[in-house]
XYZ file of C-alpha atoms in Angstrom:
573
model
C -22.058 -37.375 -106.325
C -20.378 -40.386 -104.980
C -18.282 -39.855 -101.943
C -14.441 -40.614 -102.180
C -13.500 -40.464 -99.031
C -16.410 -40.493 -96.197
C -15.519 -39.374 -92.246
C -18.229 -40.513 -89.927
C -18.364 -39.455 -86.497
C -14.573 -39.547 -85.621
C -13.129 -38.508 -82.290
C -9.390 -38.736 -81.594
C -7.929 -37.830 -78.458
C -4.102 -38.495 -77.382
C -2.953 -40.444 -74.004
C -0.995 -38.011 -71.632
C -0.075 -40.568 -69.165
C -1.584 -42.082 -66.360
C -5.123 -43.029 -68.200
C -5.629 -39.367 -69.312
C -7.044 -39.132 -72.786
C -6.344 -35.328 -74.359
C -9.482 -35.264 -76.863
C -8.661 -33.602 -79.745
C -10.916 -34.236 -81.975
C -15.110 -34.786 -81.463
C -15.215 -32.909 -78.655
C -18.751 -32.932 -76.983
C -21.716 -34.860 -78.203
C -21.068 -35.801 -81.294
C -17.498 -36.657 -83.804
C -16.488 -34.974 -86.695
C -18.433 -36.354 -90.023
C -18.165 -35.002 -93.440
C -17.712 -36.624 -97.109
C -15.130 -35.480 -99.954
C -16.842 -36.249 -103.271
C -14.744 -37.492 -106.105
C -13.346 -34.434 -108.500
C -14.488 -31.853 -105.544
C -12.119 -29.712 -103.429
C -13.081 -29.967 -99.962
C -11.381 -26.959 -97.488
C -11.167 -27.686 -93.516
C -11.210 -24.557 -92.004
C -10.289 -23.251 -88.816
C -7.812 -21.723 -86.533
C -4.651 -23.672 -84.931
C -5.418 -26.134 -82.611
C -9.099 -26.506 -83.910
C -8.422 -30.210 -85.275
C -8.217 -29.935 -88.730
C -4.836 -31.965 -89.687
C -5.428 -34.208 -86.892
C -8.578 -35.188 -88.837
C -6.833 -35.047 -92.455
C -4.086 -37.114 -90.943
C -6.486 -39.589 -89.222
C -7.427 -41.165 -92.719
C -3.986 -42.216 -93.592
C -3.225 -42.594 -89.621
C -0.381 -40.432 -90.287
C -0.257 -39.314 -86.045
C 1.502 -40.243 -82.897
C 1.853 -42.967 -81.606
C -0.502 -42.110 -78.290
C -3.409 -41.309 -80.880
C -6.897 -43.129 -80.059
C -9.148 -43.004 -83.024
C -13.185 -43.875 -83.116
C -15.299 -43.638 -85.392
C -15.037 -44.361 -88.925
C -13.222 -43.652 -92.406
C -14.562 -44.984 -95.216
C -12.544 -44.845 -98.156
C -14.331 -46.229 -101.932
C -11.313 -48.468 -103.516
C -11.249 -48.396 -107.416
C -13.218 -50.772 -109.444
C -14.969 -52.138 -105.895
C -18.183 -51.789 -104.862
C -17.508 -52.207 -101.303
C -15.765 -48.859 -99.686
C -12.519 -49.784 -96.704
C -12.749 -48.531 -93.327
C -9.097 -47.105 -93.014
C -9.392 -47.094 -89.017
C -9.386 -50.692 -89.098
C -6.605 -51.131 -92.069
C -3.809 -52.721 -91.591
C -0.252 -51.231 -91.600
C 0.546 -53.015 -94.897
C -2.807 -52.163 -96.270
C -2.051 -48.274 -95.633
C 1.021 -48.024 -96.512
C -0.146 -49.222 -100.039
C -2.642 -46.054 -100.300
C 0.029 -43.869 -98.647
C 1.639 -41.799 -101.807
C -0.461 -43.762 -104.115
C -3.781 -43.408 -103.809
C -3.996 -41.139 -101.298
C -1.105 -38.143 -101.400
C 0.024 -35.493 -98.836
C 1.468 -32.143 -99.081
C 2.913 -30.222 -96.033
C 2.762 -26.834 -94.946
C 6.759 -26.985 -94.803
C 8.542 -28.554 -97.634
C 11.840 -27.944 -96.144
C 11.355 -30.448 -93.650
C 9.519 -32.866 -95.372
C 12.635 -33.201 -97.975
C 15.406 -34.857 -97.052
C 18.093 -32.919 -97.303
C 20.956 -35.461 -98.232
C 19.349 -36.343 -101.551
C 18.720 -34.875 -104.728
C 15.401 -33.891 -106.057
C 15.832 -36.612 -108.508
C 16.379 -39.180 -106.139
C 12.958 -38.167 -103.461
C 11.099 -37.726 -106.889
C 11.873 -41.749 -108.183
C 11.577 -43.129 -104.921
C 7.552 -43.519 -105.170
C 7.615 -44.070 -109.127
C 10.037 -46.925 -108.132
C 7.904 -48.414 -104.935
C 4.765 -48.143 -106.194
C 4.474 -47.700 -110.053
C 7.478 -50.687 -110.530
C 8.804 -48.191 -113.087
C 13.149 -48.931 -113.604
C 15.870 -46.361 -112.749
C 15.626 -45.191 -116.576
C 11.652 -44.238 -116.618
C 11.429 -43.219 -113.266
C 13.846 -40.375 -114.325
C 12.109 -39.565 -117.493
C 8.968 -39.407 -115.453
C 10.428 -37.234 -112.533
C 11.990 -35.217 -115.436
C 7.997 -34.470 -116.922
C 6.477 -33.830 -113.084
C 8.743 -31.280 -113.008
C 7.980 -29.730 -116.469
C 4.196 -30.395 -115.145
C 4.360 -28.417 -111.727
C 6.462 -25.598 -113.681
C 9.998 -26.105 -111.969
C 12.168 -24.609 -114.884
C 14.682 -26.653 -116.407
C 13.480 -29.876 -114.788
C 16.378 -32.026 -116.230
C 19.097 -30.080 -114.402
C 16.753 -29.355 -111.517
C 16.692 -33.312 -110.706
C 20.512 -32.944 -109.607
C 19.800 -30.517 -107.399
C 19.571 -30.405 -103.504
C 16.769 -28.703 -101.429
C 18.589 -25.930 -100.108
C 19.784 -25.048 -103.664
C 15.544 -24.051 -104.526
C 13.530 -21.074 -103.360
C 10.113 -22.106 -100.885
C 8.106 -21.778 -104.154
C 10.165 -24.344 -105.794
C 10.273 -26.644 -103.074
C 6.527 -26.632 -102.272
C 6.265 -27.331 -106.015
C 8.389 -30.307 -105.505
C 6.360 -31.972 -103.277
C 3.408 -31.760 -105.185
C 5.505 -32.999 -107.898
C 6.053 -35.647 -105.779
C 2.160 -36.276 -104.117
C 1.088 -36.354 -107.993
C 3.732 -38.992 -108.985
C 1.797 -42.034 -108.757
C -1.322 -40.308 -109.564
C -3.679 -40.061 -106.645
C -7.306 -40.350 -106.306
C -6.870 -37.766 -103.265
C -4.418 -35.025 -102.599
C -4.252 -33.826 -98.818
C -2.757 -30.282 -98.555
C -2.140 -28.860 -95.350
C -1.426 -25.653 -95.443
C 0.671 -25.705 -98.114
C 1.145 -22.198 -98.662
C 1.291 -20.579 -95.510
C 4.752 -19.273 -95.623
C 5.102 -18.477 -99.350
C 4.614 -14.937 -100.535
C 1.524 -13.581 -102.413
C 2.162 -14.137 -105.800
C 4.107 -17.890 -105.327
C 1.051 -18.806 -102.923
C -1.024 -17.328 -106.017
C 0.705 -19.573 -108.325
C 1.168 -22.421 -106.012
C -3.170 -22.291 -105.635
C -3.600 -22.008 -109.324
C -1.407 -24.824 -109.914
C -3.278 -26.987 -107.559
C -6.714 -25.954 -109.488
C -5.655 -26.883 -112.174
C -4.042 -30.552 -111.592
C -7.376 -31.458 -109.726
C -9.210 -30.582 -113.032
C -6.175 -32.223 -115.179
C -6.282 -35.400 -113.050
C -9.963 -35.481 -111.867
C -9.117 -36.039 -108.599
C -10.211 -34.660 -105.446
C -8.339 -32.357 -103.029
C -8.857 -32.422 -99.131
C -7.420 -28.682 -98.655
C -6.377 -27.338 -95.082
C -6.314 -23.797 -94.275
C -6.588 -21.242 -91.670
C -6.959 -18.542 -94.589
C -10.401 -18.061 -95.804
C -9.063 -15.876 -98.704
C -7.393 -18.759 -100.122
C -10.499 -21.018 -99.574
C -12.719 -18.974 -101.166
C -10.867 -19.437 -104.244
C -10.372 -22.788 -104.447
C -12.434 -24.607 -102.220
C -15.972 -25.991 -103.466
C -17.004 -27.260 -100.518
C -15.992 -26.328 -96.989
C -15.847 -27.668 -92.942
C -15.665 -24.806 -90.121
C -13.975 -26.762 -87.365
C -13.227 -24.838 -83.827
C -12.303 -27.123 -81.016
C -12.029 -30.159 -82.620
C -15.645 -30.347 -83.800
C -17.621 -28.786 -86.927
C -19.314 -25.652 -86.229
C -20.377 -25.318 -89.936
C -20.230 -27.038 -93.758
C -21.706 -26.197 -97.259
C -21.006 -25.020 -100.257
C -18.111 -22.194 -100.174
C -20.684 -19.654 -101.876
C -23.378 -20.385 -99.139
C -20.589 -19.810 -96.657
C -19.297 -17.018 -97.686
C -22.475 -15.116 -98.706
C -24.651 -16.096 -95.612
C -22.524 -17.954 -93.080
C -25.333 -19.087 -89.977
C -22.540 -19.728 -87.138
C -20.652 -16.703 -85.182
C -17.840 -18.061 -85.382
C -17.487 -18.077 -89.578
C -19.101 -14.632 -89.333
C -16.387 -13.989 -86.761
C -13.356 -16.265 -89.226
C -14.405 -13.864 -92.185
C -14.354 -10.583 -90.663
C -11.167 -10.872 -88.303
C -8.552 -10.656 -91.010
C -7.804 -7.196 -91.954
C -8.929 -5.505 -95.105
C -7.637 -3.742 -98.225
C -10.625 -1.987 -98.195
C -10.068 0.086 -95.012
C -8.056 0.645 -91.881
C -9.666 0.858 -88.449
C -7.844 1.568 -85.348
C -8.609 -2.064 -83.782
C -9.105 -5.459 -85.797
C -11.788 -7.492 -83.822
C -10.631 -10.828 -82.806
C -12.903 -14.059 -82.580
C -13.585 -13.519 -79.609
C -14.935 -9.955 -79.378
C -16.819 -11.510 -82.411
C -18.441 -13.921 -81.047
C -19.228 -11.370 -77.866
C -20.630 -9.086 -79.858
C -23.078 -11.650 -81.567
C -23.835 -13.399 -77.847
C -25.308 -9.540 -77.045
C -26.593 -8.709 -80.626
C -24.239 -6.045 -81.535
C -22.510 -5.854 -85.132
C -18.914 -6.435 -85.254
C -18.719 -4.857 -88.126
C -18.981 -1.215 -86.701
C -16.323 -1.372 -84.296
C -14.331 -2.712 -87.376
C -14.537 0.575 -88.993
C -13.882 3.584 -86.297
C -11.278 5.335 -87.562
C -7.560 5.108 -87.343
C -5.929 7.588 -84.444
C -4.287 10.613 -86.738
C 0.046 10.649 -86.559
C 1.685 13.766 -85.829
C 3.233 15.284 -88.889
C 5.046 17.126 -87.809
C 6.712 14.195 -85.824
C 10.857 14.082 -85.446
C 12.464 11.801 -87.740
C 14.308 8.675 -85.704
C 15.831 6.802 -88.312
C 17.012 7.935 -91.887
C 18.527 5.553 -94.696
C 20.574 6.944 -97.269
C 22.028 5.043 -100.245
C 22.131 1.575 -98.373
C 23.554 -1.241 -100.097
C 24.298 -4.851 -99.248
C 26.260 -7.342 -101.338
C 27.580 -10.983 -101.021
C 30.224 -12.631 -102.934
C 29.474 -15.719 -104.732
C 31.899 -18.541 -105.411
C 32.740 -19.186 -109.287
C 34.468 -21.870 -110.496
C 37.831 -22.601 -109.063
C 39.027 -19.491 -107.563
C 36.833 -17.078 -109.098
C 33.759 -15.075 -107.198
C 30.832 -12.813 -108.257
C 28.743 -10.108 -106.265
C 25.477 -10.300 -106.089
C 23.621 -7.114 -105.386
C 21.168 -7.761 -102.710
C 19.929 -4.517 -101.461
C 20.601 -1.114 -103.437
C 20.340 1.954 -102.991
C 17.658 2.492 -100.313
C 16.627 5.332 -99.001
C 13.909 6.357 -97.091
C 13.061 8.150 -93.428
C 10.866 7.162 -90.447
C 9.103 9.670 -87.662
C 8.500 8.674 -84.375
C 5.294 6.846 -83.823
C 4.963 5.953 -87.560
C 5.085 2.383 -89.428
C 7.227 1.848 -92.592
C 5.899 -1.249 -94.310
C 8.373 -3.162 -96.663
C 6.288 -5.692 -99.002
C 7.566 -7.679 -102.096
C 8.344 -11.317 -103.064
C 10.693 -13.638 -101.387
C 14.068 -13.081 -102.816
C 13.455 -9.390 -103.063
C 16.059 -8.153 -100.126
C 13.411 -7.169 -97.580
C 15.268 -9.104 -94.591
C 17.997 -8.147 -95.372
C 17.812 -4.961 -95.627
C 16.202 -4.921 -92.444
C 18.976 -6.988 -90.961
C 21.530 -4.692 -92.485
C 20.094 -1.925 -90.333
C 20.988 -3.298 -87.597
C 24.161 -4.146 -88.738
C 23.350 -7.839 -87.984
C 24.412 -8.020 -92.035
C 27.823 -5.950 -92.572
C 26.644 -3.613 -95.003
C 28.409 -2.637 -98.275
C 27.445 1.169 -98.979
C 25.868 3.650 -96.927
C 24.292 5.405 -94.362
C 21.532 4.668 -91.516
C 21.413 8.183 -89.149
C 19.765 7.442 -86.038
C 20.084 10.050 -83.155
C 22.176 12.218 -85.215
C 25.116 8.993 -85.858
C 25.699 7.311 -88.851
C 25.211 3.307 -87.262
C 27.204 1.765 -90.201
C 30.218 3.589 -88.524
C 29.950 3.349 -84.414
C 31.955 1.421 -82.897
C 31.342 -2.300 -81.312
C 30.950 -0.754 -78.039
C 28.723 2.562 -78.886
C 26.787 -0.356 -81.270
C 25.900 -2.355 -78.187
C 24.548 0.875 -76.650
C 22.823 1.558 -79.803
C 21.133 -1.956 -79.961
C 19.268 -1.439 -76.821
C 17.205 1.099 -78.994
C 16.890 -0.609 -81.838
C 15.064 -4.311 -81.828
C 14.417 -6.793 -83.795
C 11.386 -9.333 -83.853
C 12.189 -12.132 -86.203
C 9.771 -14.331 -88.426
C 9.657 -17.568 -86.023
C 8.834 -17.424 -82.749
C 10.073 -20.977 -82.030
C 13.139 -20.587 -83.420
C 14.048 -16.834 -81.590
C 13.502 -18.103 -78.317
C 15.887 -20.213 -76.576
C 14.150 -23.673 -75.384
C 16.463 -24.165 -72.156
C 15.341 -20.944 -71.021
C 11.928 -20.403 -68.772
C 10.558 -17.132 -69.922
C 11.523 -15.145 -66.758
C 15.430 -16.069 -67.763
C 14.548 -14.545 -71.741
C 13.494 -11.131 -70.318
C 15.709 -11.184 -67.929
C 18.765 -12.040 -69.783
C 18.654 -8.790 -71.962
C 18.212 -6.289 -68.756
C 21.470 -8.273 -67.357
C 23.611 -7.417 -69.880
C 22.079 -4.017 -70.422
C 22.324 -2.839 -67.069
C 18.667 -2.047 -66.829
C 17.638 -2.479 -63.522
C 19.256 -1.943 -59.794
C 18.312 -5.544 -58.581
C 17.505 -8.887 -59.767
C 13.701 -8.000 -57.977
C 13.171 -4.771 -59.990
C 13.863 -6.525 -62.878
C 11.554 -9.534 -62.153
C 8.869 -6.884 -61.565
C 9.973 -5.245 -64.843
C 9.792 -8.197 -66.566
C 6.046 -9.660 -65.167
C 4.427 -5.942 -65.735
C 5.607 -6.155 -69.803
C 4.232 -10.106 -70.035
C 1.168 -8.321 -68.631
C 1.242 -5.316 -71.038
C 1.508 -8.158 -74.000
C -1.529 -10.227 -72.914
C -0.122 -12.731 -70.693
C -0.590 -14.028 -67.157
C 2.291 -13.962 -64.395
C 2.269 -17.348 -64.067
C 3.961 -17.332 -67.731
C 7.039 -16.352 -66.286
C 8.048 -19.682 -64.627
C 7.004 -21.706 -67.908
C 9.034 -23.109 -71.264
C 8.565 -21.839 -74.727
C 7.145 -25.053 -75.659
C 3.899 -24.638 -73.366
C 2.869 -21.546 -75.875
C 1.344 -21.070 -78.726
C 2.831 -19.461 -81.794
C 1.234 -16.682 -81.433
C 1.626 -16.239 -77.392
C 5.788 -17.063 -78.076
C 5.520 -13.805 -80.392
C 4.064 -12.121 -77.319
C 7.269 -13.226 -75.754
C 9.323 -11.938 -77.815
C 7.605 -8.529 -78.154
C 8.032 -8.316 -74.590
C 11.506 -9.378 -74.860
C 12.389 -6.277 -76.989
C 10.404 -3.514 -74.412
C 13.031 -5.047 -71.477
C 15.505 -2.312 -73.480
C 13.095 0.841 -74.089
C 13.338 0.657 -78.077
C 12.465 3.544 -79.387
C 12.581 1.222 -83.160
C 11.217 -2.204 -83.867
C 12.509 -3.781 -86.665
C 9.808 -6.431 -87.136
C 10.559 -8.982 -89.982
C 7.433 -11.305 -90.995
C 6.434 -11.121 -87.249
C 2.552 -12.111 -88.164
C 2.814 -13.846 -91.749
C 3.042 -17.493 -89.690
C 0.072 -16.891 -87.199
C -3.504 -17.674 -87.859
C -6.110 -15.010 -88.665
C -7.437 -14.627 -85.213
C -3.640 -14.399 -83.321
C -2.735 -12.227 -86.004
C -5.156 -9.824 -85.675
C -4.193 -9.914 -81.585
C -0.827 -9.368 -82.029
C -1.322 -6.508 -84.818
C -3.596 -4.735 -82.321
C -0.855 -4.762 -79.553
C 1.808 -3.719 -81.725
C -0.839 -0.628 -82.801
C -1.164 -0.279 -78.629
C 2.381 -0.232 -77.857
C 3.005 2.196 -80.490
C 0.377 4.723 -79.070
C 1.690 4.198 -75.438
C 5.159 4.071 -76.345
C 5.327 6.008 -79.394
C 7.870 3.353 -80.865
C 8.610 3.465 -84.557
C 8.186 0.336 -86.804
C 9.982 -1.187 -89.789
C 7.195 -3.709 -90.610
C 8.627 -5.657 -93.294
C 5.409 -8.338 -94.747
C 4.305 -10.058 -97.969
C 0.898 -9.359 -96.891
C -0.605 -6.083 -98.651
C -3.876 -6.407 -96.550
C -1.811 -6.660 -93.191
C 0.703 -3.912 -94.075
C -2.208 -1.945 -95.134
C -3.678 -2.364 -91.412
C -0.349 -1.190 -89.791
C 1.650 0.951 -92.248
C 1.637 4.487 -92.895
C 3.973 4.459 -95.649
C 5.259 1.681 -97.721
C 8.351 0.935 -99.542
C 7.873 -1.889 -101.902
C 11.157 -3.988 -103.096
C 12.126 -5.959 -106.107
C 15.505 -7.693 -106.737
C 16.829 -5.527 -103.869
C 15.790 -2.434 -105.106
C 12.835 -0.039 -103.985
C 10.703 0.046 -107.533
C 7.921 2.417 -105.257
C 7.198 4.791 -102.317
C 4.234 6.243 -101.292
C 1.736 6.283 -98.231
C -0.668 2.946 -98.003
C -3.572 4.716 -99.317
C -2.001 6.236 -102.557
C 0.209 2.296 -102.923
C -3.054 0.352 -102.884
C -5.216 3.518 -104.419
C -3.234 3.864 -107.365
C -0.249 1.802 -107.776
C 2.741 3.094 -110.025
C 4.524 0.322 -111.219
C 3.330 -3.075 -113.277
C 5.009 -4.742 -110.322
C 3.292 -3.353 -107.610
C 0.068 -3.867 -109.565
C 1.048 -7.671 -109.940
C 1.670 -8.181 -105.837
C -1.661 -6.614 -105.034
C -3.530 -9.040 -108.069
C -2.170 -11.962 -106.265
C -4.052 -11.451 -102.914
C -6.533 -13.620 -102.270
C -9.798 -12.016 -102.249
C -11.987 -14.839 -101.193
C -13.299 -13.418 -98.152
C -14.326 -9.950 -99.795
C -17.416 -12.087 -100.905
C -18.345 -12.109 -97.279
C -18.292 -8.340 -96.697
């Protein structure tokens, strides 16, 4: 099979200043090479920072300006016989593949829309550039993309705005949008990351089935080798900006031959079971260095809860509503969260799972009163919260915490990370000097796997999943006794997940702190949950433990969450 697009022993690094050259890509000996056939779906796998958009982006030079590229990328024109390296294109000449013949789709479609225009207006522009279609056609044809990507009502969609569309909707926007002029190649970097289970189910199937619709071939980027093992035919292992394995995605994922796949596969926690630690990459890769088997410390069994625990939080009847604007001077309520109920022991996990749009967050958020709610109770320590004063609700908040989806959002950027611990302990009063603090402060970012020298530093100089350390941390200045933590893991790669799931287990045994856990992620909630509430349209459809939810589901809906997971890397197991 003929090779679309061919990448031959590219390196990239980026200048830092004063000659220094960051490599970034083709690290060691040798650069990154791999082909993409034509009508094949090739998946670049790996965890963050292992290179994988840099390379994707390299082809369409889509990176900083301070980029240095080497190497080459050919790319085979149609109707020539001749392929076009794109490292030495011209601007002109790429920006004439750019949306084309060679499309992109990001992992956030929020910020890749502009948000002053209409869907109609971002979908025309490229029909308009690059097809020469008028004002008139481009509409009509904006009008079927829609129909084609399954946005309903596509006529009275392209008047909308994208703040006025779910994440699901939006994501299928821009692939609405890659597909306009028809591309030879579709690069999709991480496209689903964020979505829920059943829209990154659809979103996947969708994308299967324009590749075979269009016969074109799809360069697919992913840290999720669930999602790859459904989609992918081929597949690139990158770690540390170079290739540590390719082949067909059977061959991979029945008998991988590098650690680290072996170590990518069996890091993400499973449906199947639910052992006290997850291994991480690196006790992976460890274990294979000495010839041990992962897989056995994967499966010692969980530590037992107390039953007989005391109950620190109870929910009764909890409702939250918002009024809508209608017409004129009219206004509607829409029911967000209903009737919830449920109670939570000390030292236990309640997981809350369902779609986006289902009132998980914000029922969560109502809890802590951070969303006024409309009906209710929520007893903790013997008080009803929803009726405390401000005063005894500032008290309150210093045992009850909240860890929110987005690490780089939640933590202030002006602030080194000594000033975020330390700001909470200030107001709080925890503390008899500025010293014990500082010492307070430098044992937790120990207890949450980082170094001292972390407390003098910016959030920008961390990682994702190192910044959800932070904020972890953050929340022990105040002694919770209950996290509320709201997607706190669905935006970190397998690996940090798995780290930061393991702590949270760790804390909870040391601590005996009580989660909230709210996820779309069945398999993860499984992992950390002892019971599970599972919400639709803002009200809880089932309750059970995690065994008897995943076991022996109730409800059709329930059934149709846990259908949606992807179950690529089971192959491996």
């Amino acid at each position: 099979m003929s090779a679309l697009l061919s990448i031959q022993d590219l390196e990239v690094g980026f200048r830092m200043g004063k000659g220094v050259i960051a490599q970034a890509v083709g690290r060691g000996a040798a650069g990154v090479s791999f082909d993409v056939p034509e009508n094949t779906t090739v998946a670049l796998v790996g965890e963050s920072g292992s290179g994988k958009s840099v390379t994707a982006m390299s082809a369409l030079n889509l990176l900083p300006d301070n980029a240095v590229r080497s190497g080459r990328i050919l790319w085979q024109p149609q109707g020539q016989a001749t392929p076009q390296d794109l490292l030495q294109a011209s601007l002109p000449e790429l920006q004439a593949l750019r949306g084309k013949a060679i499309a992109c789709v990001f992992q956030d479609p929020m910020s890749s829309l502009n948000p002053v225009f209409d869907i109609g207006k971002q979908l025309t522009e490229p029909l308009v550039k690059h097809m020469g279609l008028g004002r008139a056609a481009a509409l009509k044809r904006a009008e079927e993309l829609l129909g084609e990507v399954g946005i309903p009502e596509p006529r009275r969609r392209l008047q909308s705005y994208p703040h006025e569309m779910s994440g699901g909707q939006q994501q299928r926007v821009m692939i609405a949008m890659a597909l306009a002029c028809e591309p030879r190649l579709l690069i999709a970097d991480e496209p689903t990351t964020a979505l829920d289970v059943t829209i990154q189910r659809q979103i996947i199937e969708l994308l299967a089935r324009l590749k075979t619709q269009h016969r074109m071939s799809v360069l697919f980027i992913s840290h999720d080798l669930g999602l790859v093992g459904e989609i992918a035919d081929h597949v690139v292992v990158m770690r540390h900006g170079q290739i540590r394995e390719q082949g067909p995605v059977n061959r991979i994922f029945a008998a991988p031959t590098d650690d680290y796949t072996r170590a990518l596969l069996a890091c993400r926690p499973s449906l199947a079971g639910n052992p006290a630690r997850l291994m991480v990459i690196d006790d992976h890769m460890a274990a294979a260095r000495n010839g041990g088997v992962p897989a056995v410390a994967r499966q010692a069994p969980a530590r037992a809860k107390d039953p007989a625990a005391p109950v620190v939080l109870e929910v009764r009847s909890l409702a939250k509503s918002f009024w809508l604007r209608q017409g004129v001077f009219g206004k509607r309520e829409f029911k967000a969260v209903q009737n919830v109920n449920f109670q939570l022991r000390k030292g236990y996990t309640l997981g809350v799972v369902g779609e986006s749009g289902s009132g998980k967050t914000t029922m969560g958020l109502t809890l802590l009163r951070l969303h006024e709610p409309t009906g209710g109770e929520v007893i903790f320590d013997g008080r009803n919260l929803l009726k405390i004063s401000a005063a005894e609700r500032q008290l309150m908040r210093r045992r009850i915490q909240i860890v929110f989806q987005n690490p780089y959002a939640s933590l202030n950027p002006r602030f080194t990370i000594g000033q975020t611990l330390l700001e909470p302990m200030v107001i709080h009063g925890i503390g008899a000097s500025t010293l014990e603090r500082e010492q307070r402060a430098r044992a937790l970012l120990e207890r949450v796997g980082l170094d001292g020298s972390a407390f003098g530093k910016y959030p920008h100089e961390f990682s994702g999943g190192q910044r959800q350390r932070v904020a972890i941390a953050r929340c022990l200045t105040l002694n919770p006794e209950v996290l509320v933590l709201d997607e706190a893991v669905s935006a970190l790669d397998v690996s940090v997940q798995a780290q930061v799931l393991n702590l949270l287990k760790d804390l909870q045994d040391e601590y005996g702190l009580s989660y909230v856990f709210i996820s779309h992620d069945l398999a993860v909630v499984r992992f950390i949950s002892d019971e599970v509430l599972v919400m639709k349209d803002g009200v809880v459809v089932e309750q059970a433990s995690a065994e008897q939810i995943l076991a022996a589901p109730k409800e059709e809906y329930t059934r149709r969450l846990l259908a949606a997971i992807p179950r690529g890397y089971v192959a491996a197991a």
